[in-house]
Short mmCIF file of C-alpha atoms and ligand atoms in Angstrom, two decimals:
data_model
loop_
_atom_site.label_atom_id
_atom_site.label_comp_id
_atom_site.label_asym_id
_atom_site.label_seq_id
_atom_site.Cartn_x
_atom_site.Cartn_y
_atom_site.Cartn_z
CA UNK A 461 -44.39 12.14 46.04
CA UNK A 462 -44.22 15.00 43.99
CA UNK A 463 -44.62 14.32 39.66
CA UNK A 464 -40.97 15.44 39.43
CA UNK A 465 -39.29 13.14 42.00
CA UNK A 466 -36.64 11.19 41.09
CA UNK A 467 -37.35 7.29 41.48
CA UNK A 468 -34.51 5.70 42.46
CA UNK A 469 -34.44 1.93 40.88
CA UNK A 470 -33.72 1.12 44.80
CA UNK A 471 -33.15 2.75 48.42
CA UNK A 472 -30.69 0.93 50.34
CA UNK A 473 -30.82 4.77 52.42
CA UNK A 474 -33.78 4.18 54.04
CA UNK A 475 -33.54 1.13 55.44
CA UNK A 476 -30.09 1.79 57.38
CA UNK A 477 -31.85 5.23 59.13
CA UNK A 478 -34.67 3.30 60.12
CA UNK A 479 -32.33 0.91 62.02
CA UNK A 480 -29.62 3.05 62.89
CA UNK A 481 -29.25 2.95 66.38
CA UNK A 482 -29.29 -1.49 66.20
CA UNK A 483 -26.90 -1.59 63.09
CA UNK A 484 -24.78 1.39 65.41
CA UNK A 485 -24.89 -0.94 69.02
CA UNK A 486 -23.77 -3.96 66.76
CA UNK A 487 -20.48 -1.38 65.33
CA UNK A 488 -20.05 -0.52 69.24
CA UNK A 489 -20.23 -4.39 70.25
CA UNK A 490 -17.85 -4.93 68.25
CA UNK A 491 -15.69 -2.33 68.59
CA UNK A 492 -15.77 -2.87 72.42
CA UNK A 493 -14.92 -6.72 72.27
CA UNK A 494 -12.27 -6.46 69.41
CA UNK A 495 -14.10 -9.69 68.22
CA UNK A 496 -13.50 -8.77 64.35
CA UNK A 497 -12.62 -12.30 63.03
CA UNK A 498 -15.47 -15.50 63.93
CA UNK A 499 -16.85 -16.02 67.56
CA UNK A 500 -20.43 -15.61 68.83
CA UNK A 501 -21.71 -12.84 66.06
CA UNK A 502 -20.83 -15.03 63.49
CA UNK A 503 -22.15 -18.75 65.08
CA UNK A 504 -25.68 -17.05 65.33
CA UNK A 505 -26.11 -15.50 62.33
CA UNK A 506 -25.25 -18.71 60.52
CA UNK A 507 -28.10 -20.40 62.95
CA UNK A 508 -30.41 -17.85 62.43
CA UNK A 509 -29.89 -18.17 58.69
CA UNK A 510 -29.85 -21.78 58.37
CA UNK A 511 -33.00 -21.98 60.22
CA UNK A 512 -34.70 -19.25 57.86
CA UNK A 513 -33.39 -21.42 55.10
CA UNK A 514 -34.69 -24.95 56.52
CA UNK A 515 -31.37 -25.90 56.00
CA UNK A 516 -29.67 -27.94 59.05
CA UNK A 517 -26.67 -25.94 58.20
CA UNK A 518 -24.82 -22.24 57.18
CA UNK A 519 -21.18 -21.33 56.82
CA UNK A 520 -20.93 -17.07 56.67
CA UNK A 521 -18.14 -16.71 53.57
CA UNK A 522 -17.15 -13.61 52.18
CA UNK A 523 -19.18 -12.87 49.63
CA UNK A 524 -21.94 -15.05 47.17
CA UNK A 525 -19.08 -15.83 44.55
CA UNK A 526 -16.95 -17.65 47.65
CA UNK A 527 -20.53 -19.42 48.71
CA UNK A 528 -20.76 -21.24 45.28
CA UNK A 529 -16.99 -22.15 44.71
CA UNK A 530 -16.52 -23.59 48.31
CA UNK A 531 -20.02 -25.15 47.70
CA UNK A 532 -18.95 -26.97 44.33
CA UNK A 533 -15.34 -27.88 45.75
CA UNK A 534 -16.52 -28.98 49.08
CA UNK A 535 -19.07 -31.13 47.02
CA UNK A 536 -16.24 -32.84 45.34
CA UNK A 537 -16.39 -30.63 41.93
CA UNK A 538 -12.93 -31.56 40.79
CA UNK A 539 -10.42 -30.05 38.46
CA UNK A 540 -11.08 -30.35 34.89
CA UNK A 541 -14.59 -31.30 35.52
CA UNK A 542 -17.35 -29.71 33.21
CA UNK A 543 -20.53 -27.93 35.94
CA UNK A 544 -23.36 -26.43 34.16
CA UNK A 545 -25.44 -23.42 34.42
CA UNK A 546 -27.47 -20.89 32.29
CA UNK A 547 -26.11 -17.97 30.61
CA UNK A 548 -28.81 -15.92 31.76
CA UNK A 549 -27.19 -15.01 35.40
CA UNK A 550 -24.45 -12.48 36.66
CA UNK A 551 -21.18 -13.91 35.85
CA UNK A 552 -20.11 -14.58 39.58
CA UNK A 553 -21.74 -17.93 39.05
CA UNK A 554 -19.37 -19.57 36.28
CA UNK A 555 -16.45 -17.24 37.65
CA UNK A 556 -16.88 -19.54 40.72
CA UNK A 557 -17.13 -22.86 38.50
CA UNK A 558 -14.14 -21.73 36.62
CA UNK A 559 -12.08 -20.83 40.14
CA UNK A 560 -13.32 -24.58 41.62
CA UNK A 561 -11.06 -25.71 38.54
CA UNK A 562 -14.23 -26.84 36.32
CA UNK A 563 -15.31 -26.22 32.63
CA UNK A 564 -18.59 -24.06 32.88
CA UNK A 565 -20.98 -24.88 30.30
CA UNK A 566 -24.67 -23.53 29.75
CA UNK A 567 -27.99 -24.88 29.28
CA UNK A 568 -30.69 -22.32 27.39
CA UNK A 569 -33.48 -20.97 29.94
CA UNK A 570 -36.85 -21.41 30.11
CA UNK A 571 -38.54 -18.32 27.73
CA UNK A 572 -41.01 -17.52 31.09
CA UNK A 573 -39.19 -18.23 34.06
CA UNK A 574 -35.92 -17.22 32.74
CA UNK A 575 -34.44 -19.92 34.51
CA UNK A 576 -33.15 -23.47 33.47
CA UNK A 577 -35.29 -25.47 30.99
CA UNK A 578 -35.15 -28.35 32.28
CA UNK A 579 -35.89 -29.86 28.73
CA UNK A 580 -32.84 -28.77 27.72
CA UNK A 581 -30.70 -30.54 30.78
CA UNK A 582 -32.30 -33.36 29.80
CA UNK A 583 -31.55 -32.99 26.23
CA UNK A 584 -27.57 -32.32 27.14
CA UNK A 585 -27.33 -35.38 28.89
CA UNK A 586 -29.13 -37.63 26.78
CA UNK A 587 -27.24 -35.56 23.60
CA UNK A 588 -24.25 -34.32 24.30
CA UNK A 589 -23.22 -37.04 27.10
CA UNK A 590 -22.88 -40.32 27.60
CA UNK A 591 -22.82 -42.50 30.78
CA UNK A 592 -19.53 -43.85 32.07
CA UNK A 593 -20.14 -47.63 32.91
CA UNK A 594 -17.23 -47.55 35.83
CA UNK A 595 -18.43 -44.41 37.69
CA UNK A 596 -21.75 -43.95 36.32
CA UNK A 597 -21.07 -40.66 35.28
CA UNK A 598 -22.25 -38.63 32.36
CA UNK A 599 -18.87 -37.54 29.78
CA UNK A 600 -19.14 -34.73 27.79
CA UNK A 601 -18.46 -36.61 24.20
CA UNK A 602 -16.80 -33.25 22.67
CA UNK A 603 -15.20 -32.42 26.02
CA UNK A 604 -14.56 -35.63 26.80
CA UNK A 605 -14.69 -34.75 30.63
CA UNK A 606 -17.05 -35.64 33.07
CA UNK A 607 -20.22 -33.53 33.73
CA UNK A 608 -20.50 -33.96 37.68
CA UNK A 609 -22.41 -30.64 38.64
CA UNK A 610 -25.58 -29.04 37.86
CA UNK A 611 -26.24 -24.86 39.48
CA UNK A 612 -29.97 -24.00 38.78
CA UNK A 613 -30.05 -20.22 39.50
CA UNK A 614 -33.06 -18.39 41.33
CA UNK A 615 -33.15 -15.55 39.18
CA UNK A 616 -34.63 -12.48 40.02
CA UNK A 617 -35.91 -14.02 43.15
CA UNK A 618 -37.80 -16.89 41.87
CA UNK A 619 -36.72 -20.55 42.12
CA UNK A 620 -35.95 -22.49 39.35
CA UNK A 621 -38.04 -25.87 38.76
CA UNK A 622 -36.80 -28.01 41.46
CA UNK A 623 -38.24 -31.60 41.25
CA UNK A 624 -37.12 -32.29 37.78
CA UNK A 625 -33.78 -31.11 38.09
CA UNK A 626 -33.20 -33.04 41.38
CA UNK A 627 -34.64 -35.99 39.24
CA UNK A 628 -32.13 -35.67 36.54
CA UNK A 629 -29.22 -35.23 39.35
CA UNK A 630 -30.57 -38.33 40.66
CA UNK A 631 -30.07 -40.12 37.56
CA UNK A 632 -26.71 -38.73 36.24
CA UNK A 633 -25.33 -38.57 40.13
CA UNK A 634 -24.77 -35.13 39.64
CA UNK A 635 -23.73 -32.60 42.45
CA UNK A 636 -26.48 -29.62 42.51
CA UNK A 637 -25.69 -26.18 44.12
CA UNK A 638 -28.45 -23.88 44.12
CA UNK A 639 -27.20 -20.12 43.47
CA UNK A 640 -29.71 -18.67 45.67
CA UNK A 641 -27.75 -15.30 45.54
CA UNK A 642 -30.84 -13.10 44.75
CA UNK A 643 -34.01 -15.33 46.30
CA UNK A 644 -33.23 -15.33 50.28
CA UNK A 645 -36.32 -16.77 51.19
CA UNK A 646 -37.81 -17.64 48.00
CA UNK A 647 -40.28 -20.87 48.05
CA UNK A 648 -41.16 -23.94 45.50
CA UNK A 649 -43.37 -26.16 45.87
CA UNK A 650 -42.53 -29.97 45.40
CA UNK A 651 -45.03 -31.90 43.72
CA UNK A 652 -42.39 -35.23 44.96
CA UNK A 653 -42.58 -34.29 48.90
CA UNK A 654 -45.91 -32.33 48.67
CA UNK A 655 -44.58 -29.40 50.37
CA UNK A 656 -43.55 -26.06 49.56
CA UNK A 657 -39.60 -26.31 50.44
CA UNK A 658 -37.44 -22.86 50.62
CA UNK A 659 -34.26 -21.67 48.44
CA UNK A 660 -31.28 -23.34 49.81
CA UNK A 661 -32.90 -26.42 51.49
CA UNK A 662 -33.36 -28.42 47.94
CA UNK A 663 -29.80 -29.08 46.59
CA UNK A 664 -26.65 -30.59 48.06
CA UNK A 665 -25.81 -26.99 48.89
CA UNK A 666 -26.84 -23.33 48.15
CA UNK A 667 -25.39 -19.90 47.59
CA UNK A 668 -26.43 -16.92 48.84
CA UNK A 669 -24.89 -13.16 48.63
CA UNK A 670 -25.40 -10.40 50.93
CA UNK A 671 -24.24 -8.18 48.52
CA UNK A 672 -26.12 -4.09 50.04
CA UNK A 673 -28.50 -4.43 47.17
CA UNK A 674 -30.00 -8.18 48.02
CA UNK A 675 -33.43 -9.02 49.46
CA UNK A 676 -30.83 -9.51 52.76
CA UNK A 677 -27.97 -7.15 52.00
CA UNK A 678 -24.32 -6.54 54.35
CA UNK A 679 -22.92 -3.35 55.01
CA UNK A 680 -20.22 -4.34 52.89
CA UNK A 681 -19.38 -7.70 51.36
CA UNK A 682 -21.09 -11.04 52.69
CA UNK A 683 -22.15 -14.51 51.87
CA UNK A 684 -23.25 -17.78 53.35
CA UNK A 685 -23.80 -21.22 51.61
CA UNK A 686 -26.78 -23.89 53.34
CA UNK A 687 -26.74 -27.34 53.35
CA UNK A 688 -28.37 -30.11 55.12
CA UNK A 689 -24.89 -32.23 55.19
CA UNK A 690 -22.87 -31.84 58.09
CA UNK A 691 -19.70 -33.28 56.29
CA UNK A 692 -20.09 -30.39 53.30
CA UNK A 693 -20.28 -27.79 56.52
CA UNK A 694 -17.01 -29.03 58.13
CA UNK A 695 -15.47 -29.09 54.30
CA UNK A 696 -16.46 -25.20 54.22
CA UNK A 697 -15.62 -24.09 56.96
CA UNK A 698 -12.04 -25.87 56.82
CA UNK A 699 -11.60 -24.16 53.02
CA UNK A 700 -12.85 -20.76 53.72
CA UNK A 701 -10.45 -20.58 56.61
CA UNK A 702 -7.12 -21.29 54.65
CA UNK A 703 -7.69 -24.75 55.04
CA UNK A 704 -7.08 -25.01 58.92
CA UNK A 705 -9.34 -27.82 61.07
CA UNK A 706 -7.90 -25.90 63.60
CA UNK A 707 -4.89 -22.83 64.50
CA UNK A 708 -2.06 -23.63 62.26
CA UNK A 709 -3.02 -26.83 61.23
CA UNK A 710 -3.65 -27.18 57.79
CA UNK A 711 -5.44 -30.05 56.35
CA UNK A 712 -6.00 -28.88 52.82
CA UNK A 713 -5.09 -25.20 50.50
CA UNK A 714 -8.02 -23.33 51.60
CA UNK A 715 -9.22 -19.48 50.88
CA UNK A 716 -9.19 -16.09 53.06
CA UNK A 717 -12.81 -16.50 52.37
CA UNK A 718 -14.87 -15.57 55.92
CA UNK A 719 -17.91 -13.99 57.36
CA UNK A 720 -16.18 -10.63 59.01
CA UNK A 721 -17.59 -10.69 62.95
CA UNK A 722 -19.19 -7.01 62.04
CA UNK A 723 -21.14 -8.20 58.74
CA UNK A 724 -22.86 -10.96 60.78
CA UNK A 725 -23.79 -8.74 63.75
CA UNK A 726 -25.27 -6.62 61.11
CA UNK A 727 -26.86 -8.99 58.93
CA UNK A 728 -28.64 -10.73 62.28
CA UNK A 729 -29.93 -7.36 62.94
CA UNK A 730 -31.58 -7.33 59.45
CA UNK A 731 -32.39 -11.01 59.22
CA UNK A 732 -35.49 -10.31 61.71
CA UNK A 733 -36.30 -7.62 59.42
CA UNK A 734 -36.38 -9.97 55.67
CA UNK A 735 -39.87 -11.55 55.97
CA UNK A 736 -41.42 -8.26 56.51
CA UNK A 737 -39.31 -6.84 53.45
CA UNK A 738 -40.22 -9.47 51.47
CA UNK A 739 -43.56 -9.54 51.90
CA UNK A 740 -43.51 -5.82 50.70
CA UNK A 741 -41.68 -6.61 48.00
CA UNK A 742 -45.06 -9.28 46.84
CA UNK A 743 -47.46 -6.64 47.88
CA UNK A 744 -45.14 -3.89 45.46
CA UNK A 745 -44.78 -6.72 42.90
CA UNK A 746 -48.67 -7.26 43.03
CA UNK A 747 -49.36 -3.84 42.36
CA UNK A 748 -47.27 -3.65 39.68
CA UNK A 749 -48.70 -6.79 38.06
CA UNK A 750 -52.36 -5.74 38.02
CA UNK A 751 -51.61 -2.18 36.73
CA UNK A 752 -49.46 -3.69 33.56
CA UNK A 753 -52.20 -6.52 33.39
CA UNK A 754 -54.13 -4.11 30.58
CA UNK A 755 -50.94 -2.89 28.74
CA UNK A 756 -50.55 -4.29 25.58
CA UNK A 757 -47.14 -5.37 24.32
CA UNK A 758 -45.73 -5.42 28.17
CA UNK A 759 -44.70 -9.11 29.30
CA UNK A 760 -45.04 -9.12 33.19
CA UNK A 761 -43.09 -11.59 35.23
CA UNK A 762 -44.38 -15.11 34.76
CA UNK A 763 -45.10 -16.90 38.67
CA UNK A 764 -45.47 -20.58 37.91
CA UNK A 765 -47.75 -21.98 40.91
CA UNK A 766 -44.93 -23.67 41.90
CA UNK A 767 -43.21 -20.94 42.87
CA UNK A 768 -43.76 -18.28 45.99
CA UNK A 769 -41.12 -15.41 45.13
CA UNK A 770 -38.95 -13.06 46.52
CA UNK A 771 -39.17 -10.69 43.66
CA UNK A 772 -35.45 -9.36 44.00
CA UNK A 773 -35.78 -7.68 40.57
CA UNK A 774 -38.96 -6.99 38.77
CA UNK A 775 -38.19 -7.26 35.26
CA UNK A 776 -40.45 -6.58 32.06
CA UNK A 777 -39.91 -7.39 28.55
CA UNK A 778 -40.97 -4.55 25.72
CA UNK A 779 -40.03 -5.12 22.30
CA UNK A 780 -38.33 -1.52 22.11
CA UNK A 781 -36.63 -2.25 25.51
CA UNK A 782 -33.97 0.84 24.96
CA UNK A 783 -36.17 3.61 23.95
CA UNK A 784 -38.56 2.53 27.02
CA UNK A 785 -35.32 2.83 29.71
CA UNK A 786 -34.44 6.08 27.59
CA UNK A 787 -38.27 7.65 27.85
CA UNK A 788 -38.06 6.66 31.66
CA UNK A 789 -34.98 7.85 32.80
CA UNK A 790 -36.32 11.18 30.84
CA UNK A 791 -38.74 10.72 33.72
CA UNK A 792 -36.66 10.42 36.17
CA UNK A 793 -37.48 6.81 36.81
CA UNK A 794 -34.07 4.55 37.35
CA UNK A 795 -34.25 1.28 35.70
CA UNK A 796 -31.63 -1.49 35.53
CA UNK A 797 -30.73 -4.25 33.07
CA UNK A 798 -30.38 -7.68 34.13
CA UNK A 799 -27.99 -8.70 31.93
CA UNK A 800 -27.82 -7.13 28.59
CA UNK A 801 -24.78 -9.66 27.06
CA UNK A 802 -25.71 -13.42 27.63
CA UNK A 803 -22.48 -15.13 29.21
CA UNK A 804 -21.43 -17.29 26.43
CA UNK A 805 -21.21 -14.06 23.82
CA UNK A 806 -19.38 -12.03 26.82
CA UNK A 807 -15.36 -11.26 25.84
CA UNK A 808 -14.27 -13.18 29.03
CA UNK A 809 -15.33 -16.30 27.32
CA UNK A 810 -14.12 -15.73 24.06
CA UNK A 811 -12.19 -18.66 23.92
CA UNK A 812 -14.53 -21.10 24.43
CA UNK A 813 -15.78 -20.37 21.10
CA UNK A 814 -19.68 -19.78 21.84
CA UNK A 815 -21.60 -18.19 18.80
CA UNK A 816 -24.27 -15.95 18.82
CA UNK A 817 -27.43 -18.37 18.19
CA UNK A 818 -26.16 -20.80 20.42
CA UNK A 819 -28.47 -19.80 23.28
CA UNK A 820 -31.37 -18.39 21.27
CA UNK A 821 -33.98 -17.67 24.15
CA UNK A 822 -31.47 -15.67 26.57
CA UNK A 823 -30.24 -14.31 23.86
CA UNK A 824 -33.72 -12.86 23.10
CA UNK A 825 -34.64 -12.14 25.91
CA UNK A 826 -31.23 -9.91 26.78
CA UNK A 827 -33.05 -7.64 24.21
CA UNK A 828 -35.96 -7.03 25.87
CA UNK A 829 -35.98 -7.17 29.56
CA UNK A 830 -36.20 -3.91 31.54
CA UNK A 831 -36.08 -4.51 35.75
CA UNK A 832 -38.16 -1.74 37.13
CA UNK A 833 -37.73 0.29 40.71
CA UNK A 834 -37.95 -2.71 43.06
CA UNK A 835 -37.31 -2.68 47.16
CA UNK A 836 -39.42 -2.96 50.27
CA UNK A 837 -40.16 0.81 50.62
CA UNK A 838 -41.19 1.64 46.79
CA UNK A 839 -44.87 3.46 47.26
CA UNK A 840 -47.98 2.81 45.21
CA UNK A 841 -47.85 6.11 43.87
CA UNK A 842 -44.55 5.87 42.45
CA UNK A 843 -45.39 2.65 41.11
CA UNK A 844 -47.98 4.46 39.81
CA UNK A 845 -45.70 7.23 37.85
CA UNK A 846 -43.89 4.21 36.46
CA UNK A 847 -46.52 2.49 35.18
CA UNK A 848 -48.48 5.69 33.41
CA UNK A 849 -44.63 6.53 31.96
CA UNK A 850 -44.57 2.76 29.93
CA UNK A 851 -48.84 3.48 29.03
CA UNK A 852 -47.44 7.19 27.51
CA UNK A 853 -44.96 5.22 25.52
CA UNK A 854 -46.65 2.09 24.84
CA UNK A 855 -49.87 3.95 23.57
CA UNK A 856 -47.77 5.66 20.45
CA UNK A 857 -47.36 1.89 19.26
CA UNK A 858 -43.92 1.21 19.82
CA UNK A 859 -43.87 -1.84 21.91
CA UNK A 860 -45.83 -4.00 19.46
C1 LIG B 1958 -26.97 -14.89 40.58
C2 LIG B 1958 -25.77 -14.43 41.37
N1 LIG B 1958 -24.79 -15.31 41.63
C3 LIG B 1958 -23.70 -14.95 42.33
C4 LIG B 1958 -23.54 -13.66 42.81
C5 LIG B 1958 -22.28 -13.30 43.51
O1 LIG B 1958 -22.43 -12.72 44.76
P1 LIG B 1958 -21.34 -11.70 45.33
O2 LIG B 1958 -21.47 -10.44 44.57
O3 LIG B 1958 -21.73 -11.56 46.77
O4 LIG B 1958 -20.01 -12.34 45.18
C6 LIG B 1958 -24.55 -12.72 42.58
C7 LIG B 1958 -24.43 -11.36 43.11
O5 LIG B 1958 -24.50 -10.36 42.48
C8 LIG B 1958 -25.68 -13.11 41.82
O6 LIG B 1958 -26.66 -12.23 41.54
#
């Protein structure tokens, strides 16, 4: 790598040339069978998936914002119910709570995981709730709806803290669907089972996108959801097929919401590449994390030991976080920001009268965080570039 390359912030190129002629003999396959809609591509990517999940089951949807609404309704999320989530996350996650007919509402995020605090779910319950005698659920006393689903999101690749938010769900009976939409293959580790346990095997049900630029991306748009209940699997499949438990029969509304035949022949081909990946993505993410270890005024991504993760994004925090992405795209260095408005303070949710202060630490955070060139094929010595680009800047004292 020449000093003047550009460094892309990821290369979904190089991937698809190095498996070409597969990903092509799946596009023939299915060309020469017409089988475009379901059948055998589909059934095995789901059981390949499920089983790199640990999860008994997978249901191929169309994309990761389909995964978490069939998820929450097959779950028995009703209309008018309230489901909680952070702010911190793309807003795919509370369009789907808003689309399953629910009342999204946030909880503030932990100030080093980024995900949820689970002091704060606590706090909400105990707080803002209160526990319905007859069905045991917790009401929203403003609201004055009930609160019957928690989504932790894996953000960035790295679970959320598992055991004490399946503890609280215990208490309050609350649904939880994990949006596992960037951590394919992400792992906790649960003090309660003494076991490390993998993204989309903990909850009632996960989400997961295969959106090109994920840990496991489609050629197009993709998603599955896991879960370990067979009744939830039947509900999903029945809903993302416009409600039909079989041709023309139509138990229930349902969505156009399925795994296209071609996505899954290509996703299976790709699936026996993702450990591999990933495991490139921890060595890049290593690298990376020893050569900021000396730079002052650079917050590196915090890894609980809890957590094993995936390391979808690698994102920094710098106090001047938009002169840094200006000095490196100077460089030639692509960066990304993961998300710059919090979700309560975006226009789409205007009317649910949020205030800036609300959620203090994603707010802060939006400020700061910087996601740096991140994917399976990034080389040491562009890592290298990067990191000597933030020294140059941080070393004229503008990131204290
Ligand atoms: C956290 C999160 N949730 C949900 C989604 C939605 O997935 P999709 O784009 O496949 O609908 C995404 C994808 O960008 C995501 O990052």
């Amino acid at each position: 790598m020449s000093l003047t390359d550009k460094i892309p912030f990821l290369d979904l190129v190089t991937p698809h040339m190095e498996l070409e002629p597969e990903l092509t003999a799946v596009f023939h396959k299915v060309l020469s069978t017409a089988g475009f809609v379901g059948g055998p591509m589909v059934e095995n990517f789901e059981k390949a998936f499920a089983a790199f999940c640990d999860a008994k089951n997978c249901v191929g949807v169309a994309s990761g914002t389909d995964a978490v609404r069939f998820a929450l309704t097959a779950a028995g999320v009703q209309p008018g119910d309230i489901v909680v989530t952070v702010p911190h996350t793309f807003i795919a996650t509370t369009e789907a709570i808003s689309q399953a007919g629910a009342r999204p509402d946030f909880i503030d995020i932990d100030e080093r995981t980024y995900s949820m605090d689970v002091a704060n779910l606590r706090e909400y319950l105990e707080r803002e709730c209160y526990l319905d005698r007859e069905t045991g659920k917790p009401y929203h006393r403003k609201f004055r709806a009930p609160v019957t689903a928690v989504v932790p999101v894996h953000i960035y690749g790295q679970c959320a803290d598992m055991d004490p938010i399946l503890e609280l769900a215990r208490r309050y009976n609350l649904i939880v669907v994990e949006d596992a939409c960037q951590a394919h293959g992400a792992e906790y580790f649960s003090q309660k089972e003494n076991r490390w346990r993998k993204a989309g095997s903990m909850g009632h049900a996960a989400a997961f996108s295969f959106y090109p630029g994920k840990n496991l991306g489609a050629c197009g748009e993709a998603g599955a959801i896991t879960t370990n209940s067979d009744a939830m699997a039947r509900t999903m499949r029945i809903l993302r097929d416009h409600g039909q438990s079989k041709k023309y029969y139509h138990d229930m509304e349902g969505y156009n919401g399925r795994l296209d035949s071609l996505q899954a022949g290509l996703l299976s081909v790709k699936l026996q590449h993702l450990a591999e990946w990933n495991r490139k993505r921890q060595e890049a993410a290593a690298r990376y994390d020893k050569m900021l270890a000396s730079l002052d005024g650079v917050v590196a991504p915090y890894q609980p030991t809890w957590s094993r993760p995936v390391h979808h994004l690698y994102v920094v925090r710098v106090s001047d976080r938009d002169g840094l992405q200006k000095r490196l795209a100077e460089a030639k260095i692509d960066t990304g920001i993961h998300y710059p408005i919090p979700l309560h303070l975006q226009k789409a949710y205007e009317t649910f009268g949020f205030r800036k202060g609300d959620f203090p630490v994603t707010e802060k955070i939006a400020l700061e965080i910087l996601s740096l060139p991140m994917y399976p094929q990034l080389q040491p010595a562009a890592q290298e570039r990067v990191v000597q680009k933030i020294q140059e800047f941080a070393s004229v004292g503008v990131l204290r």
